[in-house]
Tab-separated table of C-alpha atoms and ligand atoms in Angstrom:
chain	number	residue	atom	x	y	z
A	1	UNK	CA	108.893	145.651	101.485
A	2	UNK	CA	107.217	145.271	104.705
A	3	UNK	CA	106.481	141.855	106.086
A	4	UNK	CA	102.990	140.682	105.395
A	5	UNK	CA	101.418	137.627	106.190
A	6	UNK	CA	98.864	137.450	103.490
A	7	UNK	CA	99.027	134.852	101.315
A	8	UNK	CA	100.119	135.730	97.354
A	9	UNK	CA	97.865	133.969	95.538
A	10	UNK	CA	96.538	134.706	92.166
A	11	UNK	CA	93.945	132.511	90.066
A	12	UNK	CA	93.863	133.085	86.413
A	13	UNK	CA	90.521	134.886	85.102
A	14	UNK	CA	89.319	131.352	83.603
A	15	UNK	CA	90.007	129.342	87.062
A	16	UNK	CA	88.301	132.351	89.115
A	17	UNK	CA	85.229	131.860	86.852
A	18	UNK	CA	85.073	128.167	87.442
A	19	UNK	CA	85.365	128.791	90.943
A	20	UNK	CA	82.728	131.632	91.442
A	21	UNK	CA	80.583	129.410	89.639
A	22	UNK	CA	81.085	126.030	91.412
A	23	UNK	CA	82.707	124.505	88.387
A	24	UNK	CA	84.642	121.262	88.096
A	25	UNK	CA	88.742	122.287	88.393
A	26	UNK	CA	91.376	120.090	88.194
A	27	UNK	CA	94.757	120.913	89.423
A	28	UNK	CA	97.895	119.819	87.844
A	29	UNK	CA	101.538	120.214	89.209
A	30	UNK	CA	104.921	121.840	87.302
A	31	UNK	CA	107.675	120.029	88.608
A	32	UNK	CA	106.697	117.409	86.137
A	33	UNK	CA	107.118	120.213	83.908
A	34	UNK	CA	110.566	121.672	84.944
A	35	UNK	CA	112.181	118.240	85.909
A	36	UNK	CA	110.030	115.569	84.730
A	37	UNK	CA	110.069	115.990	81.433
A	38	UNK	CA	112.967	117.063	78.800
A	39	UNK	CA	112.396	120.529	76.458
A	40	UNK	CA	109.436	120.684	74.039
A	41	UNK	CA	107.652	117.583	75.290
A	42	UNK	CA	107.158	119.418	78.480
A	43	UNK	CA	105.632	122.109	77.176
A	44	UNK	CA	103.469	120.050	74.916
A	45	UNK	CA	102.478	117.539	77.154
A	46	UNK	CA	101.367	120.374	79.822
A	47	UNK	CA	99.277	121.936	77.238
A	48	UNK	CA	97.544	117.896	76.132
A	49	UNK	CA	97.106	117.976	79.924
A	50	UNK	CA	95.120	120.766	80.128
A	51	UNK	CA	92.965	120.125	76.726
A	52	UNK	CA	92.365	116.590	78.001
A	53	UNK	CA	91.101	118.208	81.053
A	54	UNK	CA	89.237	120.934	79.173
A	55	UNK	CA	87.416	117.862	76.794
A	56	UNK	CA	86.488	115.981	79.881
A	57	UNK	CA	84.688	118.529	81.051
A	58	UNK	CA	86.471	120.616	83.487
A	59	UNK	CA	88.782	123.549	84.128
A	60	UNK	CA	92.517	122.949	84.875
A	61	UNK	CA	94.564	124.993	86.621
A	62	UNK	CA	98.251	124.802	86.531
A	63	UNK	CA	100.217	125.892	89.612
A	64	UNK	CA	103.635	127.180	90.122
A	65	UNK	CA	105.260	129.956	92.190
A	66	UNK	CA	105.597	132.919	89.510
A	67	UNK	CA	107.613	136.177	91.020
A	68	UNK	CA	107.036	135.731	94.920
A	69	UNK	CA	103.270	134.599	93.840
A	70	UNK	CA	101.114	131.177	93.371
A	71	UNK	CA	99.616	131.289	90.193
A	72	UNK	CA	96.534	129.039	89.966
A	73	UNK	CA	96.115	128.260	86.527
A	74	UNK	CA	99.100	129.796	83.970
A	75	UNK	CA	98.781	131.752	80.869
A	76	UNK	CA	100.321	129.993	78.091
A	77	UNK	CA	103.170	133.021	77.478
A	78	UNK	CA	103.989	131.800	82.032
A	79	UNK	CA	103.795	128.268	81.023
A	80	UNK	CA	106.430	128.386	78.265
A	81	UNK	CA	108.776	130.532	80.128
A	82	UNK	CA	108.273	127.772	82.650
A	83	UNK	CA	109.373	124.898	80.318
A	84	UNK	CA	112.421	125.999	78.366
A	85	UNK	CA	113.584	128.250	82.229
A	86	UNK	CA	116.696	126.301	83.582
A	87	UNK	CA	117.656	125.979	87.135
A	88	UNK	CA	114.077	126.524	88.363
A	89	UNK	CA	113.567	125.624	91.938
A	90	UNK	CA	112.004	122.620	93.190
A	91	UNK	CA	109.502	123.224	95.538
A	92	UNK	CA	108.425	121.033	98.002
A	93	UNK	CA	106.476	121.699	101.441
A	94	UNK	CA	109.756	123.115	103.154
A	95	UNK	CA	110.395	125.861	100.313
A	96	UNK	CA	107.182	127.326	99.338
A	97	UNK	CA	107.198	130.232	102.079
A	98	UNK	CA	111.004	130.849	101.309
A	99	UNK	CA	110.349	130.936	97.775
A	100	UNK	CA	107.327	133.265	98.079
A	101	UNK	CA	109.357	135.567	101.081
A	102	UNK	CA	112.037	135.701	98.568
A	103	UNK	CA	109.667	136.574	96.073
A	104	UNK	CA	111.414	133.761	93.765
A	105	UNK	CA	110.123	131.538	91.031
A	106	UNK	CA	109.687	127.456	91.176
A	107	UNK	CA	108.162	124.491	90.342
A	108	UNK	CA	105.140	123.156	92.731
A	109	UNK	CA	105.936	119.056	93.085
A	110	UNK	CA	103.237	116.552	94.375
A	111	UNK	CA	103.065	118.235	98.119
A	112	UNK	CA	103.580	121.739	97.208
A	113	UNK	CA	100.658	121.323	94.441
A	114	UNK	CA	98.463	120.129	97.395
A	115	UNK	CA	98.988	122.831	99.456
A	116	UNK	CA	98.187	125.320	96.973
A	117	UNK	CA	94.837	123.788	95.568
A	118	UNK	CA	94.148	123.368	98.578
A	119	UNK	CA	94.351	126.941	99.888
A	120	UNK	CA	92.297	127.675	96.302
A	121	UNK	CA	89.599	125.310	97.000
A	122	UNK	CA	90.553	123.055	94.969
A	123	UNK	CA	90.146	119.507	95.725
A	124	UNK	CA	91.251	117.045	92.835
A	125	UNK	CA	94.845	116.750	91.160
A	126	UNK	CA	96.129	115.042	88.605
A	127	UNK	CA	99.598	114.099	87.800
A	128	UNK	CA	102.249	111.416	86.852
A	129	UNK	CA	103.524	109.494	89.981
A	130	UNK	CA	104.382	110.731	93.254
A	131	UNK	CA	107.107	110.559	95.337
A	132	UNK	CA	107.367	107.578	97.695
A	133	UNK	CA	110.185	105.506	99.421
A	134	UNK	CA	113.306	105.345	97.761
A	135	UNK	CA	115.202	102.168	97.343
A	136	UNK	CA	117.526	101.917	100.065
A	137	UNK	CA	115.750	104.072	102.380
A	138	UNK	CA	116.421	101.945	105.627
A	139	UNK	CA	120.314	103.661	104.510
A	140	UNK	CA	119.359	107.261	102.978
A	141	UNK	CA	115.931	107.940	104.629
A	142	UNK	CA	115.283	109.226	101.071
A	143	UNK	CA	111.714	109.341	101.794
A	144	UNK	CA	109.664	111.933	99.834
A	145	UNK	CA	107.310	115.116	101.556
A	146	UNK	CA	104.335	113.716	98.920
A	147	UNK	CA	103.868	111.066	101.472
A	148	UNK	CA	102.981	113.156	104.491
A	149	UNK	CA	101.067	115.838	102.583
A	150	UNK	CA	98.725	112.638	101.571
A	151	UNK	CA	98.034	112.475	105.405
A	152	UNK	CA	97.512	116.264	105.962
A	153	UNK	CA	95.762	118.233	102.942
A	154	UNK	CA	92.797	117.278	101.896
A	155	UNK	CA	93.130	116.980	98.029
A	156	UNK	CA	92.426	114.016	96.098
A	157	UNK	CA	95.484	113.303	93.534
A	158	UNK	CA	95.105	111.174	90.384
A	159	UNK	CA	98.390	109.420	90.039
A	160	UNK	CA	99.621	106.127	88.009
A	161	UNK	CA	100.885	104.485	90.959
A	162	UNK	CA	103.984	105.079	92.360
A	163	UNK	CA	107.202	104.701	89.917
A	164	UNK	CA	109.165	101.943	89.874
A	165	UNK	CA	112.258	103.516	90.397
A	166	UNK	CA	110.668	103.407	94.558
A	167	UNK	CA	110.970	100.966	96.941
A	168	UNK	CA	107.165	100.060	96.389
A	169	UNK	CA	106.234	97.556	99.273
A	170	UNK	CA	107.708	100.612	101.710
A	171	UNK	CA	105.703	103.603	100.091
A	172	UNK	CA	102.295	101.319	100.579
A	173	UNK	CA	103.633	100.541	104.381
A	174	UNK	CA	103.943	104.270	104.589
A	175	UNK	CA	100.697	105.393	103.513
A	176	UNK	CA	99.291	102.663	105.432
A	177	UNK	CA	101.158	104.193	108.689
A	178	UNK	CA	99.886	107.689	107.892
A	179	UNK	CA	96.630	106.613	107.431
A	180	UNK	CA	96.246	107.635	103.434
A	181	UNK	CA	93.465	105.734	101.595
A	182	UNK	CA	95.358	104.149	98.185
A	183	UNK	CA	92.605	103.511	95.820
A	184	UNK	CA	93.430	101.440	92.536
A	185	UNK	CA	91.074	102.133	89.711
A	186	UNK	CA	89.735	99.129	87.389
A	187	UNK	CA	92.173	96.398	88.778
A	188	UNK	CA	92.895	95.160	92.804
A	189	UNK	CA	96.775	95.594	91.876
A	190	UNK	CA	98.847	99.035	92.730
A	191	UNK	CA	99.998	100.080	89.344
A	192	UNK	CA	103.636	100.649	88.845
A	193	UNK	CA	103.758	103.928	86.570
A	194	UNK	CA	104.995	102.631	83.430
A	195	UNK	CA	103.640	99.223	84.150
A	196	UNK	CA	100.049	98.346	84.905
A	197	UNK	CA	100.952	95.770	87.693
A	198	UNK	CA	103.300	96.419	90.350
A	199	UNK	CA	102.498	92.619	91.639
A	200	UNK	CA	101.642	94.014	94.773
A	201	UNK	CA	97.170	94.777	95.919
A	202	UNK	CA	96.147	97.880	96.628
A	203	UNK	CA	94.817	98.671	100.434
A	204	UNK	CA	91.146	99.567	98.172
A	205	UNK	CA	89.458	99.572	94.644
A	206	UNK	CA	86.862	101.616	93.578
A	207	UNK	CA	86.062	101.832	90.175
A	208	UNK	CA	83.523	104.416	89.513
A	209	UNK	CA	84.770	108.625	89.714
A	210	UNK	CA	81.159	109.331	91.409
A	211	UNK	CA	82.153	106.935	94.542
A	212	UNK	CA	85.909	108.233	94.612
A	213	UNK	CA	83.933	111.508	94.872
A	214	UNK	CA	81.538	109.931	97.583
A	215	UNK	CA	84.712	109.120	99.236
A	216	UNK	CA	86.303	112.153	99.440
A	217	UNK	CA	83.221	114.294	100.491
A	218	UNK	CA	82.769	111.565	103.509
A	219	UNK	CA	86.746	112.167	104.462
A	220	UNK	CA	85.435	115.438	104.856
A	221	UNK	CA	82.467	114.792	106.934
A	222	UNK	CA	84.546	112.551	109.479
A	223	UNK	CA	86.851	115.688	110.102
A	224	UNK	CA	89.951	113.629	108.495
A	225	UNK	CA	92.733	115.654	107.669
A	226	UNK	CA	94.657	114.501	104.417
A	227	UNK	CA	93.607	113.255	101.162
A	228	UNK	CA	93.232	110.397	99.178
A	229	UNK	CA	95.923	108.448	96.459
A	230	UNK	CA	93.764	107.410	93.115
A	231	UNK	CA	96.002	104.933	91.778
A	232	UNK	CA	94.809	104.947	88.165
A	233	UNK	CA	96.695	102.416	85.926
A	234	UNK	CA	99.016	103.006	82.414
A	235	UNK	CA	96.641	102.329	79.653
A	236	UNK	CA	97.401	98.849	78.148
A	237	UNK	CA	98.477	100.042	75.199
A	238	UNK	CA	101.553	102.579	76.533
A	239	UNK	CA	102.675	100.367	78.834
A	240	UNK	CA	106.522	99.250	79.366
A	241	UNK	CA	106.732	95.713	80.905
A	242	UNK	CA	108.205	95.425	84.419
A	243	UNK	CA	110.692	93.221	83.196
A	244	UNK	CA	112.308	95.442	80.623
A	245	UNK	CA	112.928	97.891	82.446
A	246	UNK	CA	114.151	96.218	85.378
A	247	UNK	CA	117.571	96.428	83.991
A	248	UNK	CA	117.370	100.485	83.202
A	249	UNK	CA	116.123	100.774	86.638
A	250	UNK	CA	118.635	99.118	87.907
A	251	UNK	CA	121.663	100.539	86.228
A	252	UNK	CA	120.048	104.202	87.037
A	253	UNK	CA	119.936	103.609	90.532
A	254	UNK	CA	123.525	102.207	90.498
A	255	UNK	CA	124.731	105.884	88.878
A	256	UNK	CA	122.923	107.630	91.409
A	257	UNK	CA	124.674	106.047	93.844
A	258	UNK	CA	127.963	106.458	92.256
A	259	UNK	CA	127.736	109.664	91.315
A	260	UNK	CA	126.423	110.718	94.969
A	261	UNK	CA	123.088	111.852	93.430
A	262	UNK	CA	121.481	112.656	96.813
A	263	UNK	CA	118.095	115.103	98.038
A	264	UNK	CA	116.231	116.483	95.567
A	265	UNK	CA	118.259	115.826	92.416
A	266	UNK	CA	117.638	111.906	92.776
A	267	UNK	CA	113.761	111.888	91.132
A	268	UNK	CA	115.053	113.948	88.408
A	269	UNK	CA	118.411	112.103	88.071
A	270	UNK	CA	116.560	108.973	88.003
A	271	UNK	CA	113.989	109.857	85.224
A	272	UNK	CA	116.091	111.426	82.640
A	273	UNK	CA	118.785	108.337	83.134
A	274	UNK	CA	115.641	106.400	82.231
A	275	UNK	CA	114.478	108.342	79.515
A	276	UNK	CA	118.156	108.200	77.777
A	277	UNK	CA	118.007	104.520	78.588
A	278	UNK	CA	114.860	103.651	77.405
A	279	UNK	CA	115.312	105.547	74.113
A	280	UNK	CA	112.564	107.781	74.994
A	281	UNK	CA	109.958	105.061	75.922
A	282	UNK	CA	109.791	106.460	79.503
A	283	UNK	CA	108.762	109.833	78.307
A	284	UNK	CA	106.247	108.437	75.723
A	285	UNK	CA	104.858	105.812	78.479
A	286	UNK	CA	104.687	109.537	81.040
A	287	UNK	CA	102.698	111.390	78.494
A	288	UNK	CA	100.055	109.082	77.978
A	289	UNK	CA	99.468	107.961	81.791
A	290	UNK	CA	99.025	111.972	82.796
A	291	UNK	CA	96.454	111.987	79.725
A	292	UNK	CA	94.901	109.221	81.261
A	293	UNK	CA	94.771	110.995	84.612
A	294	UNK	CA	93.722	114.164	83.641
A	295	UNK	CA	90.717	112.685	82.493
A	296	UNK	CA	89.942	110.677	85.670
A	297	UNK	CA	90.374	113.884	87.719
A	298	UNK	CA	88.034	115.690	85.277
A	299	UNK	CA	85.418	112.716	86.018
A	300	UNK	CA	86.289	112.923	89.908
A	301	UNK	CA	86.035	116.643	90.116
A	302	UNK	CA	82.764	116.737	87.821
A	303	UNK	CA	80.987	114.233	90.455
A	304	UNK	CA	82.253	116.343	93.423
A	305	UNK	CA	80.788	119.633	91.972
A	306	UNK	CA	77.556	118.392	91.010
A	307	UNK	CA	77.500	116.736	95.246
B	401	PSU	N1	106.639	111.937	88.589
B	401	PSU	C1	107.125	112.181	87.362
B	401	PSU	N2	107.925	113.251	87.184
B	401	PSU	C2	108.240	114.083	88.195
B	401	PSU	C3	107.709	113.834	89.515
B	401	PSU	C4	106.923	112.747	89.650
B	401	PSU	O1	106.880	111.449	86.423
B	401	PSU	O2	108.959	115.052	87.990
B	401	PSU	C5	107.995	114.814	90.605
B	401	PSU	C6	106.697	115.197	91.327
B	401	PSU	O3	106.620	116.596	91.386
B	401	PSU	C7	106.873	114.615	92.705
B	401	PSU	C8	108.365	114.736	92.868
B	401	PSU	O4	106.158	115.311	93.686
B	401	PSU	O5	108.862	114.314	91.608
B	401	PSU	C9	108.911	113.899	93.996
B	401	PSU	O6	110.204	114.328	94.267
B	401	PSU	P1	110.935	113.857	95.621
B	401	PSU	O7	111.119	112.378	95.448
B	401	PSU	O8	112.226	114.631	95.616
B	401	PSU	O9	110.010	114.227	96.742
B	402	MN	MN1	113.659	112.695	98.343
């Protein structure tokens, strides 16, 4: 094959619609997918995702790298493939153009999800949690790409918080250094993934999708490069209190470290450990904050296409 430097990027038929037509379109990541989430609850959770999307009134569009090409919304035959695949590559901002040269397959996380709705013109994202600090960072320097893509590409991304497996007074310093607006939704306080209070304030509130919209647009007008963090709390009733899971936190991270869990493998290491501890409550807590996100995105993307 000869070198090319045009970009390999396919929407699905339903995503190109919504786009020819100006239509609300919410993006939503696979890494979650491929190393978030254990075998079928992936798979069903991905498609809940995208019906909760669908009901609120908007398009989604799953991304991953498929073949040596971004897909922009998968068909459902891609998205099971996806789910039960093992070994599928994690793709951050450092391994999407390898991946794509190499005309491989992966999983898009936080960062590499930005980068592709954003070269699809598409400008809100929903997901679970990014990446952020890691505990004992000042050591590892485990700090995740998610971060910096915040500061550069200008998507909007729909996320519970940061989890608490993070070092979360560092990953607010962070995004206060790069200059990323962290917006809690319906409470002051940063919400802590599974838990609806991290015990820390959020840098801003804003309550209402049309002004996170407003928001956005004006980011825009100011030439600011980067996006924003919605931090849009666990509903009440799926949430896992800080204090019990302190403990599973706590004796995850200390296997990590024994076992010399390092790079990439930690986020996943650190969530399945979690899962298995938990007896599954993790997973159930996941599914019903990226519900709860989806739907915020569809309100956020909704207000942005109607301007
Ligand atoms: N939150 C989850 N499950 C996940 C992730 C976040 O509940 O799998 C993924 C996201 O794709 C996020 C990535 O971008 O973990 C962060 O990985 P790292 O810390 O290696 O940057
Ligand atoms: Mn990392």
């Amino acid at each position: 094959m000869t070198p090319s430097s045009s970009l390999p990027l396919v929407m699905s038929p339903e995503v190109a619609a919504a786009h020819a037509d100006g239509a609300p379109i919410v993006a939503l990541e696979s890494t979650i997918i491929t190393h978030g989430m254990p075998w079928p609850q992936n798979v069903e959770t991905a498609r809940a995702v995208e019906a909760a999307v669908r009901d609120a009134g908007a398009v989604p569009a799953t991304i991953a790298v498929v073949a040596g090409v971004i897909r922009i919304g998968l068909e459902p035959e891609v998205l099971d493939r996806l789910a039960q695949a093992r070994d599928v590559a994690k793709l951050s901002r450092a391994d999407l153009a390898v991946c794509l040269a190499r005309q491989g397959t992966g999983a898009t996380t936080v960062a590499a999800t930005m980068i592709c709705a954003a070269r699809a013109g598409i400008a809100v994202f929903a997901t679970g949690g990014i990446g952020g600090v890691h505990r004992g960072a000042e050591l590892s320097f485990d700090i995740s790409a998610d971060l910096q893509e915040l500061a550069q590409t200008p998507v909007t991304v729909v996320a519970a918080g940061a989890k608490a497996i993070l070092d979360l007074p560092k990953t607010l310093e962070v995004l206060e250094t790069l200059g990323v607006p962290v917006i809690a939704v319906g409470q002051s306080q940063f919400p802590a993934f599974w838990s609806r209070d991290s015990g820390l304030d959020a840098p801003l509130r804003m309550d209402a999708p049309e002004m996170i919209a407003a928001s956005h647009s004006m980011r825009g007008a100011l030439g600011l490069p980067g996006g924003q963090l919605v931090a849009n709390p666990i509903p009440a009733s799926a949430e896992i209190s800080a204090e019990a899971l302190a403990p599973l936190i706590a004796q995850a991270q200390a296997e990590a470290e024994a076992r010399q869990i390092t790079g990439k493998a930690v986020t996943p290491f650190l969530l399945q450990r979690l899962f298995e501890l938990s007896h599954g409550r993790t997973l159930e807590a996941n599914i019903a904050l990226v519900l709860n996100n989806a739907r915020l995105g569809a309100a956020i993307a909704r207000a942005l296409a109607k301007g």
